[in-house]
Coordinates of C-alpha atoms in Angstrom, one line a residue:
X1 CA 5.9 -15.1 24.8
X2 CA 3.4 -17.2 26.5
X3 CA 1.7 -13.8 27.7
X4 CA 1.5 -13.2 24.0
X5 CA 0.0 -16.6 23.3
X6 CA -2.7 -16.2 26.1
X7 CA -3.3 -13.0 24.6
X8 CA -2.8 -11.4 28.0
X9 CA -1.5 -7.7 27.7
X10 CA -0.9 -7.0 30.8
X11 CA 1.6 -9.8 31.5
X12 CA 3.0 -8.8 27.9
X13 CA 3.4 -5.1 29.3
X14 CA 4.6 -5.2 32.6
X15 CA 7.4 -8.1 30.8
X16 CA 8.1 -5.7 28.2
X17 CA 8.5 -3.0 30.4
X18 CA 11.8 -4.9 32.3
X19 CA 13.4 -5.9 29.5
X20 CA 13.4 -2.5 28.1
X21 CA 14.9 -1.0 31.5
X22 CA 17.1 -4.1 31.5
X23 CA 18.1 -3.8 27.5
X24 CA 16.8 -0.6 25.9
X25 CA 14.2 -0.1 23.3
X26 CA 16.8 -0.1 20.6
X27 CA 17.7 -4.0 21.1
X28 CA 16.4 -5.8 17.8
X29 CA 14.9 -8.3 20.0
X30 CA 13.1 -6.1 22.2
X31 CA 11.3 -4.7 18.9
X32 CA 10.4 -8.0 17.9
X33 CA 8.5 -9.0 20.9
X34 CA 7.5 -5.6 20.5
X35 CA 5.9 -6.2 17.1
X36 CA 4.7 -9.8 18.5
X37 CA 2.5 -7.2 20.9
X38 CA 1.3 -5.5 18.2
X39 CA 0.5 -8.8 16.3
X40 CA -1.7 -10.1 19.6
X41 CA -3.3 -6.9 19.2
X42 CA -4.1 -7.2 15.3
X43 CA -2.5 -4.4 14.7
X44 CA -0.6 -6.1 11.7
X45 CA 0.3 -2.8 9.7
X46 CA 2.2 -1.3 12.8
X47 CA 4.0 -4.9 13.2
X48 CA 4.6 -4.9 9.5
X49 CA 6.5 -1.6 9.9
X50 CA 8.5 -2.6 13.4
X51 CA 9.7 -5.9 11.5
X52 CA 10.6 -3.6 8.0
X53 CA 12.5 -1.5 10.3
X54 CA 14.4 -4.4 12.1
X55 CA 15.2 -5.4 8.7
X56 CA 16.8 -2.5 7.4
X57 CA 18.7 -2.5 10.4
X58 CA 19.7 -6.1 10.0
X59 CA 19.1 -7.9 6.8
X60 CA 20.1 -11.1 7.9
X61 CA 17.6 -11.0 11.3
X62 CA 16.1 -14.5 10.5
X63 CA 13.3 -14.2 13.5
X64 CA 12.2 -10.9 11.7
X65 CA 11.7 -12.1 8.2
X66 CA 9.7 -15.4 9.5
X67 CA 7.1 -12.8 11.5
X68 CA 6.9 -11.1 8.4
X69 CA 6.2 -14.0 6.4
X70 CA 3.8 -15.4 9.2
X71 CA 1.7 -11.9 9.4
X72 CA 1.6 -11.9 5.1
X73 CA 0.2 -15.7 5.7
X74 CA -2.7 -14.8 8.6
X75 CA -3.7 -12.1 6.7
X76 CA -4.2 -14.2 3.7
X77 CA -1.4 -12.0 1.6
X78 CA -0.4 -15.7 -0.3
X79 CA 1.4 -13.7 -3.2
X80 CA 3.5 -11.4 -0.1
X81 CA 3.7 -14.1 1.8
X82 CA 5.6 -16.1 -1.0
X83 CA 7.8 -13.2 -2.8
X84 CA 9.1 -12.6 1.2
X85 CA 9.5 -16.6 1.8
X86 CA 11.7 -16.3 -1.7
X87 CA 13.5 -13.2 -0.3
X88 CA 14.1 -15.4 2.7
X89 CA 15.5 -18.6 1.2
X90 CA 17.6 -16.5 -0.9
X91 CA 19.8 -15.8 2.4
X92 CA 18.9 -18.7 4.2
X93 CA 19.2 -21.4 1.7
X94 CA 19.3 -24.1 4.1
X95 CA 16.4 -23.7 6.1
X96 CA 14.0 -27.2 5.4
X97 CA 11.3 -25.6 7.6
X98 CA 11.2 -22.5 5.0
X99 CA 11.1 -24.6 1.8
X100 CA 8.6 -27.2 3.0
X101 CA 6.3 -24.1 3.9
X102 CA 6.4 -22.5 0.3
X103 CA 6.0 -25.8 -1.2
X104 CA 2.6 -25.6 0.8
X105 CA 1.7 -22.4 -0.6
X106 CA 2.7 -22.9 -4.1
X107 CA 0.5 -26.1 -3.6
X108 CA -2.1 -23.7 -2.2
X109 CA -2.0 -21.4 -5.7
X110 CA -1.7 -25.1 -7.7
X111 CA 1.6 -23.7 -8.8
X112 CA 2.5 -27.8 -8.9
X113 CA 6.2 -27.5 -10.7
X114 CA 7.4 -24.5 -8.5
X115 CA 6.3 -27.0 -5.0
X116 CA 7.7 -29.2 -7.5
X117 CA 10.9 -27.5 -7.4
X118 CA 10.9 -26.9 -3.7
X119 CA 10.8 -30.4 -2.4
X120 CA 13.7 -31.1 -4.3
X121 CA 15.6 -28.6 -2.1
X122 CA 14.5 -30.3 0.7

């Protein structure tokens, strides 16, 4: 991860390249670092797609949804970002991090009584 951070791709490879002899392509978490590589490259689309398919496979993959979510938010998607952050706290109703981040971007979009709304879930 802290290849990914630095935005070194080599380090990113040759660690990805381990963990996949170590624990296959197919392991949900391999794909997610996977999709963290295609992030550092801006290659959101193709991340978008690797975190969708995780997804399908695993509706519940919280780590997944909150890339999603993250990518939707980078790329200035607000409306995405917020009908997936819904999506999220749907499942996850508990999560404090989740509703204090929607707040924020119904804050953003001066949608005051739905931040409103969210801080009293908090």
């Amino acid at each position: 991860v802290a290849g990914l951070d630095m935005n070194r791709e080599d380090i990113v490879n040759a660690c990805l390249i381990q963990l996949i002899e170590k624990f296959g392509a197919s392991s949900l978490r391999i794909r997610r670092l996977q999709a963290m590589r295609l992030e550092m490259k801006e290659r959101w689309d193709d991340a978008l797609e690797v975190l969708d398919a995780i997804l399908e496979e695993d509706v519940s993959n919280s780590s997944a949804r909150k890339r999603k979510i993250a990518i939707l938010k980078a790329q200035g998607e607000t409306d995405r970002a917020v009908r997936e952050l819904v999506k999220y706290l749907q499942v996850f109703m508990s999560d404090q991090e989740s509703w204090l981040e929607l707040c924020e971007l119904y804050t953003m979009e001066q949608e005051y009584s739905k931040a409103a709304y969210c801080m009293e879930e908090l």
